[in-house]
Amino acid sequence: MKNNEIADTYDFTLPHKQSYAAIVLIAYRMYKVLLRQLFPFLIVFLLGGSDSKKNFLLYAVIAIGFIGMIYSIMAFFRYFFFIKGDKLIVHKGVFKKSKLEIPFDRIQSINFEQNLLHRIFNVVKLNMDTAGSAGSELQLNALDRSLASALSGHILKHRGEEDSVKQGESGEQERSIEQDQKSIIFSLSISKLLKVGITANHLRSGGIIIFFFFWLWDNIREAGLDMEDQMKDFIPTADLFSASLILLTTLAVLFMVVAFLISLIRTSLKYYDLKMFRKGQGFVIESGLLNRREMAAKDGKIQLMTFSQNLLQTWGNIFEMRLKQASSVAVNSSKSIQVAGLDHNDVELAGTYLFQEKWTRLKAEELIPVNSYFRYKKLFYRTLFFVPIIIGAYFLESYKIFSAAIILYVVFLIGAHLSYLKKKYGFSDSMLKLTGGTWGSSTTKLLLHKVQNISFSQTPFQRKRGLGSLVLYTASGSVSIPDIDDKQCLSIKNYLLYKIESSTESWM
């Protein structure tokens, strides 16, 4: 049954409530926030508290749990929604009632999400992103799948009718993404999923581990638990082993193994059973194991397409692709669609769907490198950072820091050179292509009529060398072309302004 047919089975002029499972989900969200805030105090009570304090903590947890459940039940019964004309009306609030009105024409996208609790209760969370909101303006935490599909179908049907009227004025027709059957264009197999996990950014996972331990240590100290007193009996032993090269090596290997496992688990959970569909004039992406998401994007709303590889992905010959949609605020990662594990043919297929014949108009040999000032600027700043560290470590006879700084300095110098070699740009009559990257590679493609504003800038150092930089702004973020001839900058700017003003294509 199609969305439009499902929508006809519900009367949305009458108030509708969420599924009763919403009571549990509201309580779960509240308890999770409370646990995060009270975590350091719980550690104090469990590790250093007396029996009376522990009993008090138990009673407090029971009381908070009871109050939280009462609050969740009240929040559920005071939350309802209905449709009036071309607006979605939402009433909510326990102690303070509020009314939210969302016009259909402000709704940018409607996405479904299911975590483990949603699957247990066979419900979905519906997220609505609207123009002007940094995050999801409306989240219906627990709807029956049929009700969620009906509500989405009703709203999108209205949007489709609006779009068809607008398209009819220009004599063109566009099928609605919601009215067509999905056809799969990419799926992530288990073998590719493992490859995605193995080639993920493990440095990010290592940073998460370090951040977690610093956060835990700071919270424990702020909570008043003196860990030094608790561990004073172990200090001599700790000092003995901290000087051991074997222990340090073991800790480093353990750190890398844990970072690798975190990356593997995180990517596996995020991209499990990933499928990319073509539906009407847009894409639908489904992925996730514990938290399953379904995100949709029409071609017209996609402003930027970026596909990239880190160093490990280059060896594995797989790509990550990101589709950034239109929004009136800066688009973060949660509002862009990300697909991992694609090979070259998958990227070509997605690009051909999105850009059609325009996709192949720019060849790699037609791209123009930026000025070498881009490289020297990076070399200068990295030298400015590392040289004082190297000199200081040498005079303080800290040869371990001296050696490490030298190695890192050389690595960063090589990275600056590689970044310069990969920074290129090119224009066709309808598209911009921009490449970059350091150890990996990144390519961004943008249709010229999607550009909304162009900024030209010059630093004093650029002006002295006859250079400048361009920043092209779209409804989903910006791209920059740094350190090119200033006359070329003005020529490109005038060309783009002409293309924007003379284009009859819609930016959405």
Short mmCIF file of C-alpha atoms in Angstrom, two decimals:
data_model
loop_
_atom_site.label_atom_id
_atom_site.label_comp_id
_atom_site.label_asym_id
_atom_site.label_seq_id
_atom_site.Cartn_x
_atom_site.Cartn_y
_atom_site.Cartn_z
CA MET A 1 0.00 0.00 0.00
CA LYS A 2 1.43 3.40 -0.99
CA ASN A 3 1.81 6.28 1.44
CA ASN A 4 -1.06 8.22 -0.09
CA GLU A 5 -3.40 5.23 0.28
CA ILE A 6 -2.30 4.70 3.89
CA ALA A 7 -2.84 8.40 4.65
CA ASP A 8 -6.49 8.14 3.55
CA THR A 9 -7.23 5.58 6.29
CA TYR A 10 -6.63 8.15 9.09
CA ASP A 11 -8.57 11.32 9.89
CA PHE A 12 -5.85 13.74 10.95
CA THR A 13 -8.32 16.53 11.68
CA LEU A 14 -8.95 14.64 14.94
CA PRO A 15 -6.36 14.60 17.76
CA HIS A 16 -3.96 11.64 17.71
CA LYS A 17 -1.72 10.41 20.50
CA GLN A 18 1.50 8.47 20.35
CA SER A 19 1.67 4.76 21.07
CA TYR A 20 1.57 3.77 24.77
CA ALA A 21 5.19 2.75 24.30
CA ALA A 22 5.96 6.48 24.40
CA ILE A 23 5.54 6.36 28.19
CA VAL A 24 8.50 4.00 28.50
CA LEU A 25 10.56 5.96 25.98
CA ILE A 26 9.91 9.30 27.70
CA ALA A 27 10.95 7.77 31.03
CA TYR A 28 14.03 6.20 29.44
CA ARG A 29 15.20 9.53 28.01
CA MET A 30 14.68 11.28 31.35
CA TYR A 31 16.51 8.59 33.33
CA LYS A 32 19.40 8.65 30.87
CA VAL A 33 19.86 12.41 31.33
CA LEU A 34 19.67 12.08 35.12
CA LEU A 35 22.19 9.23 35.16
CA ARG A 36 24.62 11.25 33.07
CA GLN A 37 24.36 14.22 35.42
CA LEU A 38 24.59 12.17 38.63
CA PHE A 39 27.25 9.72 37.44
CA PRO A 40 30.22 11.17 39.41
CA PHE A 41 28.15 11.32 42.63
CA LEU A 42 27.13 7.71 42.17
CA ILE A 43 30.82 6.77 41.97
CA VAL A 44 31.49 8.65 45.23
CA PHE A 45 28.68 6.82 47.02
CA LEU A 46 29.61 3.41 45.68
CA LEU A 47 33.37 3.69 46.30
CA GLY A 48 33.66 5.87 49.36
CA GLY A 49 30.25 6.19 50.93
CA SER A 50 29.09 4.66 54.19
CA ASP A 51 26.27 2.15 54.46
CA SER A 52 23.82 4.86 55.55
CA LYS A 53 24.72 6.95 52.51
CA LYS A 54 24.29 3.96 50.23
CA ASN A 55 20.84 3.29 51.72
CA PHE A 56 19.95 6.94 51.19
CA LEU A 57 21.09 6.63 47.58
CA LEU A 58 18.89 3.55 47.08
CA TYR A 59 15.81 5.37 48.45
CA ALA A 60 16.59 8.41 46.30
CA VAL A 61 16.84 6.25 43.16
CA ILE A 62 13.49 4.60 43.97
CA ALA A 63 11.86 7.99 44.56
CA ILE A 64 13.28 9.48 41.37
CA GLY A 65 12.17 6.43 39.41
CA PHE A 66 8.61 6.71 40.76
CA ILE A 67 8.39 10.45 40.09
CA GLY A 68 9.86 9.95 36.61
CA MET A 69 7.25 7.34 35.72
CA ILE A 70 4.40 9.60 36.93
CA TYR A 71 5.83 12.47 34.88
CA SER A 72 6.12 10.23 31.78
CA ILE A 73 2.47 9.16 32.05
CA MET A 74 1.32 12.77 32.40
CA ALA A 75 3.52 13.86 29.48
CA PHE A 76 2.04 11.10 27.31
CA PHE A 77 -1.61 12.00 27.93
CA ARG A 78 -0.97 15.73 27.44
CA TYR A 79 0.81 15.23 24.11
CA PHE A 80 -1.36 15.05 21.00
CA PHE A 81 -1.26 16.28 17.42
CA PHE A 82 -3.63 16.93 14.52
CA ILE A 83 -3.71 18.66 11.14
CA LYS A 84 -5.56 21.89 10.53
CA GLY A 85 -5.51 23.11 6.94
CA ASP A 86 -1.89 23.07 5.82
CA LYS A 87 -0.41 23.00 9.34
CA LEU A 88 0.58 20.31 11.80
CA ILE A 89 -0.56 21.34 15.29
CA VAL A 90 1.12 19.80 18.35
CA HIS A 91 -0.01 20.32 21.97
CA LYS A 92 2.33 19.27 24.75
CA GLY A 93 3.53 20.11 28.25
CA VAL A 94 3.06 18.86 31.80
CA PHE A 95 3.58 21.87 34.05
CA LYS A 96 3.68 24.39 31.21
CA LYS A 97 1.50 23.77 28.19
CA SER A 98 2.70 24.77 24.74
CA LYS A 99 1.31 24.73 21.23
CA LEU A 100 3.51 24.18 18.18
CA GLU A 101 2.30 25.01 14.67
CA ILE A 102 4.38 23.74 11.74
CA PRO A 103 3.32 24.81 8.22
CA PHE A 104 3.79 22.05 5.67
CA ASP A 105 5.85 24.28 3.39
CA ARG A 106 8.51 24.66 6.14
CA ILE A 107 9.04 20.91 6.48
CA GLN A 108 12.27 19.99 4.73
CA SER A 109 12.39 16.25 5.42
CA ILE A 110 10.64 13.49 7.36
CA ASN A 111 12.77 10.60 8.59
CA PHE A 112 12.06 7.45 10.57
CA GLU A 113 14.26 6.01 13.31
CA GLN A 114 14.14 2.85 15.40
CA ASN A 115 16.38 2.03 18.34
CA LEU A 116 16.26 -1.23 20.26
CA LEU A 117 13.33 -0.11 22.43
CA HIS A 118 11.37 0.99 19.36
CA ARG A 119 11.85 -2.45 17.85
CA ILE A 120 10.74 -4.21 21.03
CA PHE A 121 7.50 -2.22 21.04
CA ASN A 122 7.20 -2.25 17.21
CA VAL A 123 7.04 1.55 16.90
CA VAL A 124 9.12 4.21 15.13
CA LYS A 125 10.37 7.70 15.98
CA LEU A 126 9.44 10.32 13.42
CA ASN A 127 11.82 13.28 12.98
CA MET A 128 10.78 16.41 11.10
CA ASP A 129 13.44 18.88 9.99
CA THR A 130 12.19 22.34 9.15
CA ALA A 131 13.69 25.42 7.56
CA GLY A 132 15.39 27.50 10.23
CA SER A 133 15.98 24.74 12.77
CA ALA A 134 19.45 23.46 13.62
CA GLY A 135 18.09 20.08 14.68
CA SER A 136 14.81 18.24 14.35
CA GLU A 137 12.07 20.72 15.21
CA LEU A 138 9.58 17.94 15.97
CA GLN A 139 10.18 14.42 17.25
CA LEU A 140 7.28 12.04 17.72
CA ASN A 141 8.98 9.46 19.92
CA ALA A 142 6.71 6.44 19.45
CA LEU A 143 4.23 6.04 16.60
CA ASP A 144 2.79 2.90 15.12
CA ARG A 145 4.47 2.31 11.77
CA SER A 146 1.16 2.64 9.88
CA LEU A 147 0.29 5.93 11.63
CA ALA A 148 3.78 7.35 11.02
CA SER A 149 3.61 6.37 7.33
CA ALA A 150 0.12 7.88 7.05
CA LEU A 151 1.19 11.17 8.64
CA SER A 152 4.30 11.34 6.45
CA GLY A 153 2.27 10.48 3.36
CA HIS A 154 -0.36 13.13 4.11
CA ILE A 155 2.23 15.89 4.55
CA LEU A 156 4.34 14.84 1.58
CA LYS A 157 1.24 14.47 -0.60
CA HIS A 158 0.41 18.09 0.19
CA ARG A 159 4.00 19.09 -0.61
CA GLY A 160 3.84 17.07 -3.82
CA GLU A 161 0.68 18.88 -4.93
CA GLU A 162 2.39 22.21 -4.25
CA ASP A 163 5.44 21.14 -6.22
CA SER A 164 3.34 19.92 -9.13
CA VAL A 165 1.58 23.31 -9.32
CA LYS A 166 4.93 25.09 -9.34
CA GLN A 167 6.33 22.72 -11.95
CA GLY A 168 3.19 23.04 -14.02
CA GLU A 169 3.74 26.76 -14.36
CA SER A 170 7.03 26.08 -16.15
CA GLY A 171 5.64 23.25 -18.23
CA GLU A 172 7.74 20.61 -16.50
CA GLN A 173 6.64 17.56 -14.52
CA GLU A 174 8.39 15.94 -11.60
CA ARG A 175 7.34 12.72 -9.91
CA SER A 176 7.05 12.82 -6.16
CA ILE A 177 9.66 10.80 -4.30
CA GLU A 178 6.93 9.43 -2.06
CA GLN A 179 4.69 8.07 -4.83
CA ASP A 180 7.11 5.63 -6.42
CA GLN A 181 8.36 2.22 -5.45
CA LYS A 182 11.91 1.97 -4.13
CA SER A 183 14.55 0.35 -6.32
CA ILE A 184 17.83 -0.60 -4.65
CA ILE A 185 21.03 0.83 -6.12
CA PHE A 186 23.50 -0.15 -3.39
CA SER A 187 23.64 -2.52 -0.42
CA LEU A 188 26.46 -3.08 2.04
CA SER A 189 27.38 -6.75 2.39
CA ILE A 190 28.88 -8.20 5.57
CA SER A 191 32.31 -8.42 3.94
CA LYS A 192 32.17 -4.77 2.91
CA LEU A 193 30.86 -3.81 6.33
CA LEU A 194 33.95 -5.37 7.91
CA LYS A 195 36.11 -3.51 5.41
CA VAL A 196 34.40 -0.24 6.38
CA GLY A 197 35.08 -0.97 10.07
CA ILE A 198 38.71 -1.91 9.47
CA THR A 199 39.38 1.21 7.37
CA ALA A 200 37.54 3.65 9.66
CA ASN A 201 39.17 6.65 11.31
CA HIS A 202 40.79 4.95 14.32
CA LEU A 203 42.37 8.21 15.50
CA ARG A 204 38.86 9.50 16.24
CA SER A 205 38.18 6.46 18.42
CA GLY A 206 41.48 6.99 20.23
CA GLY A 207 40.46 10.58 20.93
CA ILE A 208 37.16 9.35 22.35
CA ILE A 209 39.03 7.06 24.77
CA ILE A 210 41.32 9.87 25.94
CA PHE A 211 38.41 12.30 26.29
CA PHE A 212 36.42 9.76 28.31
CA PHE A 213 39.20 9.21 30.86
CA PHE A 214 39.82 12.95 31.25
CA TRP A 215 36.08 13.54 31.65
CA LEU A 216 35.83 10.74 34.25
CA TRP A 217 38.83 12.01 36.19
CA ASP A 218 37.56 15.62 36.26
CA ASN A 219 34.08 14.59 37.37
CA ILE A 220 35.45 12.37 40.15
CA ARG A 221 37.64 15.17 41.48
CA GLU A 222 34.80 17.72 41.28
CA ALA A 223 32.59 15.29 43.18
CA GLY A 224 35.09 15.33 46.08
CA LEU A 225 36.62 11.86 45.76
CA ASP A 226 40.39 12.04 46.27
CA MET A 227 41.75 9.24 44.10
CA GLU A 228 45.30 9.94 45.21
CA ASP A 229 44.46 9.02 48.79
CA GLN A 230 42.67 5.90 47.61
CA MET A 231 45.72 4.77 45.60
CA LYS A 232 48.61 5.95 47.80
CA ASP A 233 49.52 2.38 48.68
CA PHE A 234 50.11 1.64 45.01
CA ILE A 235 52.22 4.69 44.14
CA PRO A 236 55.64 3.03 44.58
CA THR A 237 54.59 0.14 42.38
CA ALA A 238 53.07 2.49 39.82
CA ASP A 239 56.25 4.56 39.72
CA LEU A 240 58.33 1.42 39.22
CA PHE A 241 56.27 0.19 36.31
CA SER A 242 55.76 3.61 34.69
CA ALA A 243 59.49 3.64 33.99
CA SER A 244 59.30 0.31 32.25
CA LEU A 245 59.55 0.43 28.47
CA ILE A 246 57.75 -2.92 28.26
CA LEU A 247 54.73 -1.57 30.13
CA LEU A 248 54.57 1.57 28.00
CA THR A 249 54.77 -0.50 24.84
CA THR A 250 52.05 -2.81 26.11
CA LEU A 251 49.80 0.14 26.97
CA ALA A 252 50.36 1.66 23.51
CA VAL A 253 49.46 -1.61 21.78
CA LEU A 254 46.43 -2.04 24.04
CA PHE A 255 45.34 1.52 23.27
CA MET A 256 45.53 0.88 19.51
CA VAL A 257 43.67 -2.42 19.82
CA VAL A 258 40.88 -0.81 21.86
CA ALA A 259 40.65 2.12 19.42
CA PHE A 260 40.44 -0.34 16.53
CA LEU A 261 37.71 -2.37 18.23
CA ILE A 262 35.71 0.77 19.04
CA SER A 263 35.91 1.88 15.40
CA LEU A 264 34.90 -1.57 14.18
CA ILE A 265 31.94 -1.82 16.56
CA ARG A 266 30.80 1.76 15.99
CA THR A 267 30.82 1.53 12.21
CA SER A 268 29.25 -1.93 12.25
CA LEU A 269 26.36 -0.69 14.40
CA LYS A 270 25.92 2.45 12.30
CA TYR A 271 26.10 0.91 8.82
CA TYR A 272 24.69 -2.57 9.45
CA ASP A 273 22.44 -3.71 6.58
CA LEU A 274 22.92 -0.37 4.81
CA LYS A 275 20.79 0.00 1.70
CA MET A 276 20.57 2.89 -0.72
CA PHE A 277 17.42 3.12 -2.81
CA ARG A 278 16.30 5.21 -5.72
CA LYS A 279 12.74 6.39 -5.16
CA GLY A 280 11.15 8.79 -7.62
CA GLN A 281 13.41 11.80 -7.94
CA GLY A 282 15.49 11.15 -4.85
CA PHE A 283 17.37 8.77 -2.58
CA VAL A 284 16.36 6.78 0.50
CA ILE A 285 19.03 5.35 2.82
CA GLU A 286 18.35 2.75 5.51
CA SER A 287 21.01 1.58 7.97
CA GLY A 288 21.72 0.63 11.57
CA LEU A 289 21.57 -2.38 13.86
CA LEU A 290 20.49 -1.14 17.29
CA ASN A 291 19.38 2.26 16.02
CA ARG A 292 17.88 1.84 12.55
CA ARG A 293 17.33 4.97 10.51
CA GLU A 294 15.55 5.72 7.27
CA MET A 295 16.49 9.03 5.65
CA ALA A 296 15.23 10.49 2.39
CA ALA A 297 16.42 13.33 0.18
CA LYS A 298 15.01 14.66 -3.07
CA ASP A 299 17.48 15.51 -5.80
CA GLY A 300 16.43 19.16 -5.79
CA LYS A 301 17.26 19.57 -2.10
CA ILE A 302 20.74 18.06 -2.39
CA GLN A 303 23.19 20.96 -2.72
CA LEU A 304 26.58 19.26 -2.40
CA MET A 305 27.87 15.79 -3.12
CA THR A 306 31.18 14.77 -1.56
CA PHE A 307 32.93 11.42 -1.84
CA SER A 308 36.17 10.76 0.00
CA GLN A 309 38.75 8.19 1.09
CA ASN A 310 41.12 8.16 4.03
CA LEU A 311 44.48 6.40 3.67
CA LEU A 312 43.15 2.97 4.72
CA GLN A 313 40.11 3.33 2.46
CA THR A 314 42.40 4.15 -0.44
CA TRP A 315 44.17 0.81 0.07
CA GLY A 316 40.80 -0.92 0.44
CA ASN A 317 39.40 0.86 -2.66
CA ILE A 318 36.19 1.98 -0.92
CA PHE A 319 34.58 5.41 -0.64
CA GLU A 320 32.41 7.38 1.75
CA MET A 321 29.76 9.58 0.17
CA ARG A 322 27.94 12.49 1.78
CA LEU A 323 24.88 14.23 0.35
CA LYS A 324 24.23 17.62 1.96
CA GLN A 325 20.67 18.88 1.82
CA ALA A 326 19.30 22.41 1.78
CA SER A 327 18.78 24.08 5.13
CA SER A 328 18.58 27.65 6.34
CA VAL A 329 21.20 26.91 8.99
CA ALA A 330 24.63 25.31 8.85
CA VAL A 331 24.22 21.64 8.09
CA ASN A 332 25.85 19.30 10.53
CA SER A 333 26.57 15.61 10.06
CA SER A 334 23.20 14.61 11.41
CA LYS A 335 21.38 16.53 8.68
CA SER A 336 23.46 15.18 5.83
CA ILE A 337 23.13 11.71 4.36
CA GLN A 338 26.26 9.57 4.67
CA VAL A 339 26.89 6.29 2.87
CA ALA A 340 29.99 4.14 3.39
CA GLY A 341 31.52 1.16 1.62
CA LEU A 342 30.89 2.22 -1.98
CA ASP A 343 33.24 1.28 -4.78
CA HIS A 344 34.00 3.46 -7.81
CA ASN A 345 31.06 2.10 -9.83
CA ASP A 346 28.62 2.81 -6.98
CA VAL A 347 29.80 6.41 -6.78
CA GLU A 348 29.46 6.77 -10.54
CA LEU A 349 25.92 5.37 -10.43
CA ALA A 350 24.81 7.70 -7.62
CA GLY A 351 26.42 10.69 -9.32
CA THR A 352 24.73 9.86 -12.63
CA TYR A 353 21.33 9.63 -10.91
CA LEU A 354 21.86 12.99 -9.18
CA PHE A 355 23.57 15.03 -11.91
CA GLN A 356 22.59 13.01 -15.02
CA GLU A 357 24.67 13.94 -18.08
CA LYS A 358 26.42 16.76 -16.18
CA TRP A 359 28.26 14.19 -14.03
CA THR A 360 30.91 13.33 -16.64
CA ARG A 361 31.56 16.80 -18.03
CA LEU A 362 34.61 17.47 -15.86
CA LYS A 363 37.64 15.21 -16.27
CA ALA A 364 40.56 15.01 -13.85
CA GLU A 365 43.00 16.41 -16.41
CA GLU A 366 40.88 19.56 -16.76
CA LEU A 367 41.30 20.55 -13.12
CA ILE A 368 43.48 23.53 -12.18
CA PRO A 369 45.89 23.40 -9.20
CA VAL A 370 45.92 26.22 -6.66
CA ASN A 371 48.96 28.46 -6.29
CA SER A 372 52.05 27.06 -4.53
CA TYR A 373 51.53 29.71 -1.83
CA PHE A 374 48.95 27.27 -0.45
CA ARG A 375 51.77 24.81 0.29
CA TYR A 376 54.25 27.35 1.65
CA LYS A 377 51.59 28.80 3.96
CA LYS A 378 50.98 25.37 5.50
CA LEU A 379 54.72 24.72 5.79
CA PHE A 380 55.24 28.06 7.54
CA TYR A 381 52.50 27.56 10.15
CA ARG A 382 53.62 24.01 10.93
CA THR A 383 57.23 25.14 11.24
CA LEU A 384 56.10 27.94 13.55
CA PHE A 385 54.44 25.35 15.79
CA PHE A 386 57.07 22.59 15.87
CA VAL A 387 60.41 24.44 15.83
CA PRO A 388 60.01 26.03 19.32
CA ILE A 389 59.08 22.59 20.72
CA ILE A 390 62.10 20.97 19.07
CA ILE A 391 64.51 23.69 20.28
CA GLY A 392 63.06 23.67 23.79
CA ALA A 393 63.25 19.88 24.06
CA TYR A 394 66.88 19.91 22.82
CA PHE A 395 68.08 22.47 25.39
CA LEU A 396 66.15 20.76 28.19
CA GLU A 397 67.78 17.48 27.12
CA SER A 398 64.38 15.84 26.78
CA TYR A 399 65.46 13.66 23.90
CA LYS A 400 62.30 11.58 23.77
CA ILE A 401 60.19 14.69 23.15
CA PHE A 402 62.87 15.99 20.77
CA SER A 403 62.79 12.80 18.68
CA ALA A 404 58.99 12.61 18.67
CA ALA A 405 58.69 16.28 17.64
CA ILE A 406 61.18 15.79 14.79
CA ILE A 407 59.25 12.78 13.45
CA LEU A 408 55.89 14.58 13.69
CA TYR A 409 57.36 17.68 12.05
CA VAL A 410 58.56 15.67 9.05
CA VAL A 411 55.17 13.91 8.79
CA PHE A 412 53.32 17.24 8.85
CA LEU A 413 55.67 18.72 6.21
CA ILE A 414 54.96 15.78 3.91
CA GLY A 415 51.24 16.23 4.63
CA ALA A 416 51.41 19.91 3.63
CA HIS A 417 53.00 18.98 0.29
CA LEU A 418 50.43 16.25 -0.41
CA SER A 419 47.59 18.62 0.50
CA TYR A 420 48.90 21.11 -2.07
CA LEU A 421 49.20 18.48 -4.80
CA LYS A 422 45.58 17.37 -4.29
CA LYS A 423 43.99 20.83 -4.02
CA LYS A 424 42.50 21.46 -7.47
CA TYR A 425 39.35 22.96 -8.95
CA GLY A 426 37.52 23.11 -12.26
CA PHE A 427 34.36 24.43 -13.89
CA SER A 428 32.12 23.19 -16.65
CA ASP A 429 29.19 25.14 -18.03
CA SER A 430 27.03 23.82 -15.15
CA MET A 431 29.21 22.35 -12.40
CA LEU A 432 32.10 23.01 -10.01
CA LYS A 433 34.46 20.20 -9.06
CA LEU A 434 36.84 20.64 -6.12
CA THR A 435 39.39 18.08 -4.96
CA GLY A 436 41.48 17.94 -1.80
CA GLY A 437 42.79 15.73 0.97
CA THR A 438 46.11 14.95 2.61
CA TRP A 439 46.78 11.25 3.11
CA GLY A 440 43.46 10.36 1.53
CA SER A 441 41.38 12.21 -1.04
CA SER A 442 38.14 14.15 -1.24
CA THR A 443 36.03 15.34 -4.19
CA THR A 444 33.10 17.75 -3.99
CA LYS A 445 30.69 18.45 -6.84
CA LEU A 446 28.26 21.36 -6.93
CA LEU A 447 25.82 22.54 -9.59
CA LEU A 448 26.46 26.22 -10.31
CA HIS A 449 22.81 27.26 -10.05
CA LYS A 450 22.82 26.02 -6.41
CA VAL A 451 25.27 28.80 -5.42
CA GLN A 452 23.52 31.54 -3.44
CA ASN A 453 26.37 33.87 -2.55
CA ILE A 454 30.03 34.37 -3.49
CA SER A 455 32.70 35.94 -1.29
CA PHE A 456 36.12 37.19 -2.47
CA SER A 457 38.83 37.83 0.14
CA GLN A 458 42.51 38.77 0.25
CA THR A 459 44.96 38.74 3.15
CA PRO A 460 47.87 41.22 3.01
CA PHE A 461 50.20 38.33 2.09
CA GLN A 462 47.89 37.22 -0.73
CA ARG A 463 47.53 40.79 -2.01
CA LYS A 464 51.31 41.14 -2.19
CA ARG A 465 51.44 38.02 -4.41
CA GLY A 466 48.41 38.88 -6.52
CA LEU A 467 46.32 36.07 -5.03
CA GLY A 468 42.90 35.73 -3.44
CA SER A 469 40.35 33.19 -2.21
CA LEU A 470 36.77 32.49 -3.15
CA VAL A 471 34.04 31.06 -0.91
CA LEU A 472 30.87 29.75 -2.56
CA TYR A 473 27.85 29.58 -0.25
CA THR A 474 24.93 27.22 -0.75
CA ALA A 475 21.86 26.33 1.30
CA SER A 476 23.79 23.40 2.83
CA GLY A 477 27.14 24.99 3.60
CA SER A 478 30.05 26.44 1.69
CA VAL A 479 33.08 25.40 -0.35
CA SER A 480 36.26 27.43 -0.80
CA ILE A 481 38.84 27.83 -3.55
CA PRO A 482 41.96 29.17 -1.79
CA ASP A 483 45.05 30.93 -3.12
CA ILE A 484 44.39 31.48 -6.81
CA ASP A 485 45.22 34.45 -9.05
CA ASP A 486 43.14 37.47 -7.98
CA LYS A 487 42.21 38.30 -11.57
CA GLN A 488 41.09 34.70 -11.98
CA CYS A 489 39.05 35.09 -8.77
CA LEU A 490 37.17 38.07 -10.14
CA SER A 491 36.68 36.34 -13.49
CA ILE A 492 35.24 33.25 -11.79
CA LYS A 493 33.04 35.39 -9.54
CA ASN A 494 31.59 37.29 -12.52
CA TYR A 495 31.08 34.05 -14.42
CA LEU A 496 29.25 32.44 -11.52
CA LEU A 497 27.06 35.49 -10.95
CA TYR A 498 26.12 35.41 -14.62
CA LYS A 499 25.30 31.69 -14.47
CA ILE A 500 23.21 32.16 -11.32
CA GLU A 501 21.22 35.09 -12.68
CA SER A 502 20.66 33.56 -16.12
CA SER A 503 19.75 30.08 -14.91
CA THR A 504 16.10 29.04 -15.02
CA GLU A 505 16.72 25.98 -12.81
CA SER A 506 15.49 25.95 -9.22
CA TRP A 507 18.05 25.65 -6.41
CA MET A 508 15.58 23.34 -4.59
#
